[in-house]
PDB file of C-alpha atoms in Angstrom:
ATOM      1  CA  UNK A   1    -250.051  14.903-105.267  1.00  0.00           C
ATOM      2  CA  UNK A   2    -253.669  16.112-105.242  1.00  0.00           C
ATOM      3  CA  UNK A   3    -253.692  16.136-101.339  1.00  0.00           C
ATOM      4  CA  UNK A   4    -250.298  17.643-100.823  1.00  0.00           C
ATOM      5  CA  UNK A   5    -250.143  20.260 -98.172  1.00  0.00           C
ATOM      6  CA  UNK A   6    -246.846  21.416 -99.227  1.00  0.00           C
ATOM      7  CA  UNK A   7    -245.435  21.031 -95.879  1.00  0.00           C
ATOM      8  CA  UNK A   8    -242.830  18.105 -96.401  1.00  0.00           C
ATOM      9  CA  UNK A   9    -241.614  18.203 -92.543  1.00  0.00           C
ATOM     10  CA  UNK A  10    -245.112  16.648 -91.847  1.00  0.00           C
ATOM     11  CA  UNK A  11    -245.041  14.063 -94.554  1.00  0.00           C
ATOM     12  CA  UNK A  12    -243.204  10.802 -95.495  1.00  0.00           C
ATOM     13  CA  UNK A  13    -244.320  10.678 -99.141  1.00  0.00           C
ATOM     14  CA  UNK A  14    -241.569  10.144-101.880  1.00  0.00           C
ATOM     15  CA  UNK A  15    -242.198  12.842-104.529  1.00  0.00           C
ATOM     16  CA  UNK A  16    -240.491  14.691-107.194  1.00  0.00           C
ATOM     17  CA  UNK A  17    -240.730  18.017-105.121  1.00  0.00           C
ATOM     18  CA  UNK A  18    -239.142  16.375-102.093  1.00  0.00           C
ATOM     19  CA  UNK A  19    -235.142  17.239-101.719  1.00  0.00           C
ATOM     20  CA  UNK A  20    -234.118  15.068 -98.643  1.00  0.00           C
ATOM     21  CA  UNK A  21    -231.031  17.151 -98.034  1.00  0.00           C
ATOM     22  CA  UNK A  22    -232.829  20.334 -97.668  1.00  0.00           C
ATOM     23  CA  UNK A  23    -234.019  19.254 -94.166  1.00  0.00           C
ATOM     24  CA  UNK A  24    -230.850  17.894 -92.929  1.00  0.00           C
ATOM     25  CA  UNK A  25    -229.530  19.723 -89.748  1.00  0.00           C
ATOM     26  CA  UNK A  26    -225.893  19.971 -89.009  1.00  0.00           C
ATOM     27  CA  UNK A  27    -224.769  19.089 -85.458  1.00  0.00           C
ATOM     28  CA  UNK A  28    -223.418  21.526 -83.208  1.00  0.00           C
ATOM     29  CA  UNK A  29    -220.490  23.256 -84.624  1.00  0.00           C
ATOM     30  CA  UNK A  30    -218.165  21.770 -82.061  1.00  0.00           C
ATOM     31  CA  UNK A  31    -219.330  18.071 -82.722  1.00  0.00           C
ATOM     32  CA  UNK A  32    -217.384  16.348 -85.577  1.00  0.00           C
ATOM     33  CA  UNK A  33    -219.361  12.805 -85.917  1.00  0.00           C
ATOM     34  CA  UNK A  34    -218.388  10.263 -88.737  1.00  0.00           C
ATOM     35  CA  UNK A  35    -221.440   7.853 -88.861  1.00  0.00           C
ATOM     36  CA  UNK A  36    -224.984   7.936 -87.358  1.00  0.00           C
ATOM     37  CA  UNK A  37    -226.886   4.490 -86.892  1.00  0.00           C
ATOM     38  CA  UNK A  38    -230.444   4.555 -86.247  1.00  0.00           C
ATOM     39  CA  UNK A  39    -231.938   1.364 -84.400  1.00  0.00           C
ATOM     40  CA  UNK A  40    -235.562   1.058 -85.051  1.00  0.00           C
ATOM     41  CA  UNK A  41    -238.694  -1.078 -85.089  1.00  0.00           C
ATOM     42  CA  UNK A  42    -242.213  -0.995 -86.164  1.00  0.00           C
ATOM     43  CA  UNK A  43    -243.424  -1.887 -82.370  1.00  0.00           C
ATOM     44  CA  UNK A  44    -242.151  -1.279 -78.911  1.00  0.00           C
ATOM     45  CA  UNK A  45    -240.970  -3.981 -76.462  1.00  0.00           C
ATOM     46  CA  UNK A  46    -238.567  -5.853 -78.807  1.00  0.00           C
ATOM     47  CA  UNK A  47    -235.279  -4.682 -77.498  1.00  0.00           C
ATOM     48  CA  UNK A  48    -234.014  -1.360 -79.323  1.00  0.00           C
ATOM     49  CA  UNK A  49    -232.481  -0.089 -76.292  1.00  0.00           C
ATOM     50  CA  UNK A  50    -230.698  -3.155 -75.516  1.00  0.00           C
ATOM     51  CA  UNK A  51    -229.164  -3.424 -79.386  1.00  0.00           C
ATOM     52  CA  UNK A  52    -228.403   0.265 -79.186  1.00  0.00           C
ATOM     53  CA  UNK A  53    -226.554  -0.342 -75.874  1.00  0.00           C
ATOM     54  CA  UNK A  54    -224.710  -3.360 -77.174  1.00  0.00           C
ATOM     55  CA  UNK A  55    -223.745  -1.897 -80.654  1.00  0.00           C
ATOM     56  CA  UNK A  56    -222.337   1.207 -78.736  1.00  0.00           C
ATOM     57  CA  UNK A  57    -220.463  -1.070 -76.279  1.00  0.00           C
ATOM     58  CA  UNK A  58    -218.865  -2.893 -78.974  1.00  0.00           C
ATOM     59  CA  UNK A  59    -217.821  -0.001 -80.958  1.00  0.00           C
ATOM     60  CA  UNK A  60    -216.114   1.473 -77.729  1.00  0.00           C
ATOM     61  CA  UNK A  61    -214.317  -1.871 -77.059  1.00  0.00           C
ATOM     62  CA  UNK A  62    -213.078  -1.882 -80.612  1.00  0.00           C
ATOM     63  CA  UNK A  63    -211.378   1.483 -80.084  1.00  0.00           C
ATOM     64  CA  UNK A  64    -213.780   3.749 -81.703  1.00  0.00           C
ATOM     65  CA  UNK A  65    -215.162   6.717 -79.887  1.00  0.00           C
ATOM     66  CA  UNK A  66    -219.048   5.843 -79.592  1.00  0.00           C
ATOM     67  CA  UNK A  67    -222.068   8.044 -78.510  1.00  0.00           C
ATOM     68  CA  UNK A  68    -225.638   7.073 -77.874  1.00  0.00           C
ATOM     69  CA  UNK A  69    -228.468   9.529 -78.630  1.00  0.00           C
ATOM     70  CA  UNK A  70    -231.713   8.634 -76.755  1.00  0.00           C
ATOM     71  CA  UNK A  71    -234.431   9.564 -78.992  1.00  0.00           C
ATOM     72  CA  UNK A  72    -237.207   7.752 -77.084  1.00  0.00           C
ATOM     73  CA  UNK A  73    -237.968  11.014 -75.195  1.00  0.00           C
ATOM     74  CA  UNK A  74    -241.085   9.625 -73.411  1.00  0.00           C
ATOM     75  CA  UNK A  75    -239.505   6.309 -72.347  1.00  0.00           C
ATOM     76  CA  UNK A  76    -235.855   6.646 -71.961  1.00  0.00           C
ATOM     77  CA  UNK A  77    -234.029   3.723 -70.728  1.00  0.00           C
ATOM     78  CA  UNK A  78    -230.239   4.436 -71.736  1.00  0.00           C
ATOM     79  CA  UNK A  79    -228.972   6.036 -68.878  1.00  0.00           C
ATOM     80  CA  UNK A  80    -230.038   3.478 -66.364  1.00  0.00           C
ATOM     81  CA  UNK A  81    -228.450   0.680 -68.466  1.00  0.00           C
ATOM     82  CA  UNK A  82    -225.152   2.596 -68.513  1.00  0.00           C
ATOM     83  CA  UNK A  83    -225.330   3.711 -64.852  1.00  0.00           C
ATOM     84  CA  UNK A  84    -224.837   7.214 -66.009  1.00  0.00           C
ATOM     85  CA  UNK A  85    -227.698   8.847 -64.673  1.00  0.00           C
ATOM     86  CA  UNK A  86    -226.078  12.453 -63.893  1.00  0.00           C
ATOM     87  CA  UNK A  87    -227.698  15.717 -64.856  1.00  0.00           C
ATOM     88  CA  UNK A  88    -226.222  16.928 -68.179  1.00  0.00           C
ATOM     89  CA  UNK A  89    -224.689  20.274 -67.871  1.00  0.00           C
ATOM     90  CA  UNK A  90    -224.935  23.201 -70.453  1.00  0.00           C
ATOM     91  CA  UNK A  91    -224.639  26.798 -71.333  1.00  0.00           C
ATOM     92  CA  UNK A  92    -226.424  28.979 -73.772  1.00  0.00           C
ATOM     93  CA  UNK A  93    -226.661  27.343 -77.062  1.00  0.00           C
ATOM     94  CA  UNK A  94    -224.767  24.032 -75.788  1.00  0.00           C
ATOM     95  CA  UNK A  95    -225.550  21.005 -73.864  1.00  0.00           C
ATOM     96  CA  UNK A  96    -222.723  18.443 -72.763  1.00  0.00           C
ATOM     97  CA  UNK A  97    -223.505  14.991 -72.815  1.00  0.00           C
ATOM     98  CA  UNK A  98    -222.832  12.602 -70.052  1.00  0.00           C
ATOM     99  CA  UNK A  99    -220.180   9.938 -70.125  1.00  0.00           C
ATOM    100  CA  UNK A 100    -220.219   6.396 -69.084  1.00  0.00           C
ATOM    101  CA  UNK A 101    -217.583   4.619 -67.055  1.00  0.00           C
ATOM    102  CA  UNK A 102    -216.269   3.298 -70.276  1.00  0.00           C
ATOM    103  CA  UNK A 103    -216.062   6.215 -72.141  1.00  0.00           C
ATOM    104  CA  UNK A 104    -219.163   6.370 -74.275  1.00  0.00           C
ATOM    105  CA  UNK A 105    -221.089   9.738 -74.588  1.00  0.00           C
ATOM    106  CA  UNK A 106    -224.744   9.734 -73.743  1.00  0.00           C
ATOM    107  CA  UNK A 107    -227.566  12.003 -73.772  1.00  0.00           C
ATOM    108  CA  UNK A 108    -231.178  11.356 -72.882  1.00  0.00           C
ATOM    109  CA  UNK A 109    -234.143  13.009 -71.514  1.00  0.00           C
ATOM    110  CA  UNK A 110    -233.813  11.501 -67.983  1.00  0.00           C
ATOM    111  CA  UNK A 111    -230.171  13.347 -68.041  1.00  0.00           C
ATOM    112  CA  UNK A 112    -232.261  16.515 -68.256  1.00  0.00           C
ATOM    113  CA  UNK A 113    -235.047  15.599 -65.519  1.00  0.00           C
ATOM    114  CA  UNK A 114    -234.474  16.295 -61.777  1.00  0.00           C
ATOM    115  CA  UNK A 115    -236.088  12.930 -61.076  1.00  0.00           C
ATOM    116  CA  UNK A 116    -235.754   9.988 -63.580  1.00  0.00           C
ATOM    117  CA  UNK A 117    -239.440   9.010 -63.208  1.00  0.00           C
ATOM    118  CA  UNK A 118    -240.817  12.712 -64.016  1.00  0.00           C
ATOM    119  CA  UNK A 119    -243.265  12.009 -66.838  1.00  0.00           C
ATOM    120  CA  UNK A 120    -242.758  14.054 -70.099  1.00  0.00           C
ATOM    121  CA  UNK A 121    -246.030  14.894 -71.013  1.00  0.00           C
ATOM    122  CA  UNK A 122    -245.591  16.752 -74.307  1.00  0.00           C
ATOM    123  CA  UNK A 123    -247.575  16.701 -77.505  1.00  0.00           C
ATOM    124  CA  UNK A 124    -245.594  15.098 -80.513  1.00  0.00           C
ATOM    125  CA  UNK A 125    -244.233  17.972 -82.375  1.00  0.00           C
ATOM    126  CA  UNK A 126    -242.398  19.023 -78.817  1.00  0.00           C
ATOM    127  CA  UNK A 127    -241.323  15.423 -78.508  1.00  0.00           C
ATOM    128  CA  UNK A 128    -239.669  15.441 -82.059  1.00  0.00           C
ATOM    129  CA  UNK A 129    -238.117  18.711 -81.555  1.00  0.00           C
ATOM    130  CA  UNK A 130    -236.295  17.641 -78.484  1.00  0.00           C
ATOM    131  CA  UNK A 131    -235.051  14.424 -80.090  1.00  0.00           C
ATOM    132  CA  UNK A 132    -233.442  16.515 -83.194  1.00  0.00           C
ATOM    133  CA  UNK A 133    -231.975  19.374 -80.517  1.00  0.00           C
ATOM    134  CA  UNK A 134    -230.124  16.284 -78.851  1.00  0.00           C
ATOM    135  CA  UNK A 135    -228.293  16.395 -82.530  1.00  0.00           C
ATOM    136  CA  UNK A 136    -228.069  20.090 -82.947  1.00  0.00           C
ATOM    137  CA  UNK A 137    -227.547  21.293 -79.425  1.00  0.00           C
ATOM    138  CA  UNK A 138    -225.264  18.904 -77.762  1.00  0.00           C
ATOM    139  CA  UNK A 139    -221.453  19.297 -77.976  1.00  0.00           C
ATOM    140  CA  UNK A 140    -220.680  15.673 -78.835  1.00  0.00           C
ATOM    141  CA  UNK A 141    -216.848  16.710 -79.681  1.00  0.00           C
ATOM    142  CA  UNK A 142    -215.232  13.761 -81.921  1.00  0.00           C
ATOM    143  CA  UNK A 143    -217.482  10.743 -82.602  1.00  0.00           C
ATOM    144  CA  UNK A 144    -216.698   7.930 -84.601  1.00  0.00           C
ATOM    145  CA  UNK A 145    -220.024   6.333 -84.614  1.00  0.00           C
ATOM    146  CA  UNK A 146    -223.450   7.555 -82.994  1.00  0.00           C
ATOM    147  CA  UNK A 147    -226.200   5.170 -82.249  1.00  0.00           C
ATOM    148  CA  UNK A 148    -229.722   6.694 -82.143  1.00  0.00           C
ATOM    149  CA  UNK A 149    -232.287   4.756 -79.824  1.00  0.00           C
ATOM    150  CA  UNK A 150    -235.393   5.276 -81.845  1.00  0.00           C
ATOM    151  CA  UNK A 151    -239.051   5.179 -80.283  1.00  0.00           C
ATOM    152  CA  UNK A 152    -241.402   2.482 -81.524  1.00  0.00           C
ATOM    153  CA  UNK A 153    -243.228   3.083 -84.878  1.00  0.00           C
ATOM    154  CA  UNK A 154    -243.289   5.455 -87.622  1.00  0.00           C
ATOM    155  CA  UNK A 155    -244.584   8.736 -86.068  1.00  0.00           C
ATOM    156  CA  UNK A 156    -243.782  12.073 -85.276  1.00  0.00           C
ATOM    157  CA  UNK A 157    -240.048  11.496 -83.767  1.00  0.00           C
ATOM    158  CA  UNK A 158    -238.656   8.653 -86.092  1.00  0.00           C
ATOM    159  CA  UNK A 159    -239.956  10.993 -89.099  1.00  0.00           C
ATOM    160  CA  UNK A 160    -238.054  13.909 -87.655  1.00  0.00           C
ATOM    161  CA  UNK A 161    -235.028  11.993 -86.893  1.00  0.00           C
ATOM    162  CA  UNK A 162    -234.841  10.346 -90.432  1.00  0.00           C
ATOM    163  CA  UNK A 163    -235.720  14.026 -92.233  1.00  0.00           C
ATOM    164  CA  UNK A 164    -233.380  16.089 -89.906  1.00  0.00           C
ATOM    165  CA  UNK A 165    -230.266  13.970 -88.973  1.00  0.00           C
ATOM    166  CA  UNK A 166    -227.927  12.476 -91.808  1.00  0.00           C
ATOM    167  CA  UNK A 167    -228.038   8.520 -90.926  1.00  0.00           C
ATOM    168  CA  UNK A 168    -225.791   6.347 -92.282  1.00  0.00           C
ATOM    169  CA  UNK A 169    -227.985   3.480 -92.063  1.00  0.00           C
ATOM    170  CA  UNK A 170    -230.530   1.842 -89.667  1.00  0.00           C
ATOM    171  CA  UNK A 171    -230.449  -1.594 -87.784  1.00  0.00           C
ATOM    172  CA  UNK A 172    -234.021  -2.959 -87.374  1.00  0.00           C
ATOM    173  CA  UNK A 173    -234.951  -4.978 -84.377  1.00  0.00           C
ATOM    174  CA  UNK A 174    -237.446  -7.767 -84.431  1.00  0.00           C
ATOM    175  CA  UNK A 175    -238.525 -10.620 -82.146  1.00  0.00           C
ATOM    176  CA  UNK A 176    -239.499 -14.238 -83.247  1.00  0.00           C
ATOM    177  CA  UNK A 177    -243.351 -13.920 -82.901  1.00  0.00           C
ATOM    178  CA  UNK A 178    -245.748 -14.384 -85.894  1.00  0.00           C
ATOM    179  CA  UNK A 179    -246.601 -10.771 -86.464  1.00  0.00           C
ATOM    180  CA  UNK A 180    -242.850  -9.800 -86.748  1.00  0.00           C
ATOM    181  CA  UNK A 181    -242.871  -9.563 -90.501  1.00  0.00           C
ATOM    182  CA  UNK A 182    -245.477  -6.845 -90.365  1.00  0.00           C
ATOM    183  CA  UNK A 183    -243.354  -5.085 -87.967  1.00  0.00           C
ATOM    184  CA  UNK A 184    -240.027  -5.334 -90.020  1.00  0.00           C
ATOM    185  CA  UNK A 185    -241.935  -4.252 -93.006  1.00  0.00           C
ATOM    186  CA  UNK A 186    -242.981  -1.288 -91.474  1.00  0.00           C
ATOM    187  CA  UNK A 187    -239.562   0.005 -90.470  1.00  0.00           C
ATOM    188  CA  UNK A 188    -238.083  -1.355 -93.771  1.00  0.00           C
ATOM    189  CA  UNK A 189    -240.516   0.818 -95.865  1.00  0.00           C
ATOM    190  CA  UNK A 190    -239.790   3.794 -93.628  1.00  0.00           C
ATOM    191  CA  UNK A 191    -236.097   3.318 -94.262  1.00  0.00           C
ATOM    192  CA  UNK A 192    -236.631   2.895 -97.924  1.00  0.00           C
ATOM    193  CA  UNK A 193    -238.826   5.851 -98.375  1.00  0.00           C
ATOM    194  CA  UNK A 194    -236.238   7.877 -96.547  1.00  0.00           C
ATOM    195  CA  UNK A 195    -233.465   6.704 -98.473  1.00  0.00           C
ATOM    196  CA  UNK A 196    -231.657   5.234 -95.405  1.00  0.00           C
ATOM    197  CA  UNK A 197    -229.449   2.194 -96.091  1.00  0.00           C
ATOM    198  CA  UNK A 198    -230.648  -1.224 -94.219  1.00  0.00           C
ATOM    199  CA  UNK A 199    -227.606  -2.460 -92.291  1.00  0.00           C
ATOM    200  CA  UNK A 200    -228.874  -5.385 -90.277  1.00  0.00           C
ATOM    201  CA  UNK A 201    -231.803  -7.178 -88.801  1.00  0.00           C
ATOM    202  CA  UNK A 202    -231.314  -8.218 -85.045  1.00  0.00           C
ATOM    203  CA  UNK A 203    -233.924 -10.692 -83.682  1.00  0.00           C
ATOM    204  CA  UNK A 204    -233.876 -10.102 -79.852  1.00  0.00           C
ATOM    205  CA  UNK A 205    -235.229 -13.039 -77.442  1.00  0.00           C
ATOM    206  CA  UNK A 206    -234.309 -15.457 -80.352  1.00  0.00           C
ATOM    207  CA  UNK A 207    -233.663 -18.138 -78.059  1.00  0.00           C
ATOM    208  CA  UNK A 208    -232.673 -19.590 -74.651  1.00  0.00           C
ATOM    209  CA  UNK A 209    -229.975 -21.896 -73.723  1.00  0.00           C
ATOM    210  CA  UNK A 210    -230.455 -24.046 -70.831  1.00  0.00           C
ATOM    211  CA  UNK A 211    -227.652 -23.344 -68.393  1.00  0.00           C
ATOM    212  CA  UNK A 212    -227.700 -27.290 -67.480  1.00  0.00           C
ATOM    213  CA  UNK A 213    -227.990 -29.082 -70.432  1.00  0.00           C
ATOM    214  CA  UNK A 214    -226.958 -26.571 -73.291  1.00  0.00           C
ATOM    215  CA  UNK A 215    -229.814 -27.273 -75.287  1.00  0.00           C
ATOM    216  CA  UNK A 216    -231.462 -24.243 -77.129  1.00  0.00           C
ATOM    217  CA  UNK A 217    -235.276 -23.624 -76.771  1.00  0.00           C
ATOM    218  CA  UNK A 218    -237.005 -21.038 -79.059  1.00  0.00           C
ATOM    219  CA  UNK A 219    -239.540 -19.692 -76.590  1.00  0.00           C
ATOM    220  CA  UNK A 220    -241.446 -17.403 -78.710  1.00  0.00           C
ATOM    221  CA  UNK A 221    -241.497 -19.771 -81.955  1.00  0.00           C
ATOM    222  CA  UNK A 222    -238.840 -20.429 -84.660  1.00  0.00           C
ATOM    223  CA  UNK A 223    -236.452 -18.015 -85.720  1.00  0.00           C
ATOM    224  CA  UNK A 224    -237.266 -15.634 -88.849  1.00  0.00           C
ATOM    225  CA  UNK A 225    -234.330 -13.681 -88.825  1.00  0.00           C
ATOM    226  CA  UNK A 226    -232.466 -15.331 -91.766  1.00  0.00           C
ATOM    227  CA  UNK A 227    -235.622 -15.493 -93.756  1.00  0.00           C
ATOM    228  CA  UNK A 228    -236.452 -12.045 -93.467  1.00  0.00           C
ATOM    229  CA  UNK A 229    -232.973 -10.765 -93.912  1.00  0.00           C
ATOM    230  CA  UNK A 230    -233.034 -12.588 -97.314  1.00  0.00           C
ATOM    231  CA  UNK A 231    -236.380 -11.268 -97.978  1.00  0.00           C
ATOM    232  CA  UNK A 232    -235.809  -7.651 -97.349  1.00  0.00           C
ATOM    233  CA  UNK A 233    -232.265  -7.180 -98.239  1.00  0.00           C
ATOM    234  CA  UNK A 234    -230.390  -6.981 -94.796  1.00  0.00           C
ATOM    235  CA  UNK A 235    -226.798  -7.267 -95.451  1.00  0.00           C
ATOM    236  CA  UNK A 236    -226.363  -8.732 -91.909  1.00  0.00           C
ATOM    237  CA  UNK A 237    -228.690 -10.309 -89.315  1.00  0.00           C
ATOM    238  CA  UNK A 238    -228.186 -11.563 -85.711  1.00  0.00           C
ATOM    239  CA  UNK A 239    -229.904 -13.923 -83.368  1.00  0.00           C
ATOM    240  CA  UNK A 240    -229.701 -12.320 -79.601  1.00  0.00           C
ATOM    241  CA  UNK A 241    -230.610 -15.093 -77.083  1.00  0.00           C
ATOM    242  CA  UNK A 242    -232.552 -14.335 -73.860  1.00  0.00           C
ATOM    243  CA  UNK A 243    -229.872 -13.958 -71.373  1.00  0.00           C
ATOM    244  CA  UNK A 244    -230.805 -13.344 -67.645  1.00  0.00           C
ATOM    245  CA  UNK A 245    -227.121 -12.167 -66.961  1.00  0.00           C
ATOM    246  CA  UNK A 246    -227.536  -9.468 -69.842  1.00  0.00           C
ATOM    247  CA  UNK A 247    -230.730  -8.261 -68.002  1.00  0.00           C
ATOM    248  CA  UNK A 248    -229.115  -8.119 -64.682  1.00  0.00           C
ATOM    249  CA  UNK A 249    -226.251  -5.908 -65.940  1.00  0.00           C
ATOM    250  CA  UNK A 250    -228.682  -3.460 -67.589  1.00  0.00           C
ATOM    251  CA  UNK A 251    -230.569  -3.245 -64.475  1.00  0.00           C
ATOM    252  CA  UNK A 252    -227.367  -2.848 -62.429  1.00  0.00           C
ATOM    253  CA  UNK A 253    -226.198  -0.053 -64.793  1.00  0.00           C
ATOM    254  CA  UNK A 254    -223.175  -2.128 -66.055  1.00  0.00           C
ATOM    255  CA  UNK A 255    -224.227  -3.018 -69.824  1.00  0.00           C
ATOM    256  CA  UNK A 256    -220.662  -2.289 -70.776  1.00  0.00           C
ATOM    257  CA  UNK A 257    -219.748  -5.654 -69.254  1.00  0.00           C
ATOM    258  CA  UNK A 258    -222.320  -7.597 -71.494  1.00  0.00           C
ATOM    259  CA  UNK A 259    -221.370  -9.953 -74.459  1.00  0.00           C
ATOM    260  CA  UNK A 260    -221.525  -8.149 -77.750  1.00  0.00           C
ATOM    261  CA  UNK A 261    -220.633 -11.216 -79.914  1.00  0.00           C
ATOM    262  CA  UNK A 262    -224.252 -11.858 -81.325  1.00  0.00           C
ATOM    263  CA  UNK A 263    -223.937  -8.385 -82.988  1.00  0.00           C
ATOM    264  CA  UNK A 264    -220.618  -8.772 -84.564  1.00  0.00           C
ATOM    265  CA  UNK A 265    -221.761  -9.513 -88.026  1.00  0.00           C
ATOM    266  CA  UNK A 266    -224.182  -6.386 -87.905  1.00  0.00           C
ATOM    267  CA  UNK A 267    -221.261  -4.247 -86.426  1.00  0.00           C
ATOM    268  CA  UNK A 268    -219.239  -5.207 -89.559  1.00  0.00           C
ATOM    269  CA  UNK A 269    -221.741  -3.610 -91.660  1.00  0.00           C
ATOM    270  CA  UNK A 270    -221.783  -0.570 -89.290  1.00  0.00           C
ATOM    271  CA  UNK A 271    -218.019  -0.091 -89.918  1.00  0.00           C
ATOM    272  CA  UNK A 272    -218.720  -0.369 -93.526  1.00  0.00           C
ATOM    273  CA  UNK A 273    -221.580   2.214 -93.716  1.00  0.00           C
ATOM    274  CA  UNK A 274    -221.085   5.747 -95.366  1.00  0.00           C
ATOM    275  CA  UNK A 275    -219.885   8.573 -93.418  1.00  0.00           C
ATOM    276  CA  UNK A 276    -222.109  11.407 -93.185  1.00  0.00           C
ATOM    277  CA  UNK A 277    -219.913  14.005 -95.014  1.00  0.00           C
ATOM    278  CA  UNK A 278    -220.432  11.654 -98.087  1.00  0.00           C
ATOM    279  CA  UNK A 279    -223.992  11.851 -97.269  1.00  0.00           C
ATOM    280  CA  UNK A 280    -223.966  15.654 -97.499  1.00  0.00           C
ATOM    281  CA  UNK A 281    -222.091  16.117-100.711  1.00  0.00           C
TER     282      UNK A 281
END
């Protein structure tokens, strides 16, 4: 490319000079992780953290050793949902994750701050570096499947995660509004440019079921989940309802008690996704 800076770490373009594996970083030497799944979207506010949490809860409930890496450095919400607000401990060259009541291992910027409402006022490169350090410096031990709660968009942090961490696949989160196709397409195109498999599309806030009559109401318009999944080649898709009980559980730090059935088809794709040892061959 004529305008190439020859610094692939700042570029998402696919070209003949790019060797993606050259940017992949190994996890901490005491970590043994089989699969890594990114949960992403082209915009904020669609429920990535909820989908990330529910997928991890389902994995743990099915007997897998699950973990969540909260890469949303400036807007972390994972510890609160799991009631895991302890400060992470560490030593030179190693950070130890916190563990939820159900045994899920977690790390988030809020586990490193003295007060959870302290703002992280950093520039993009520092934020991206912190997200990758959660992969390289945290002693995760043995993990069957790790879910990464991504920040919105396609900026510094998503680019660094896609380039530096050997992802087994990506789950894209959307909502039913009209602009959703543009949002999904951005996330899909980034995954394809970085050669990461698309595993599933989760449409959050898809409908609300009346507790009195049982009728379903599509409050934000007709669902586009199936249409978009077929159009962009997602192997699985899911519709997640608006459920006040789930919101209550997340606010109370009890997300591990929430119903994960809406994501069962997507989780089946997670189970079939490649192991990172295959990715690194």
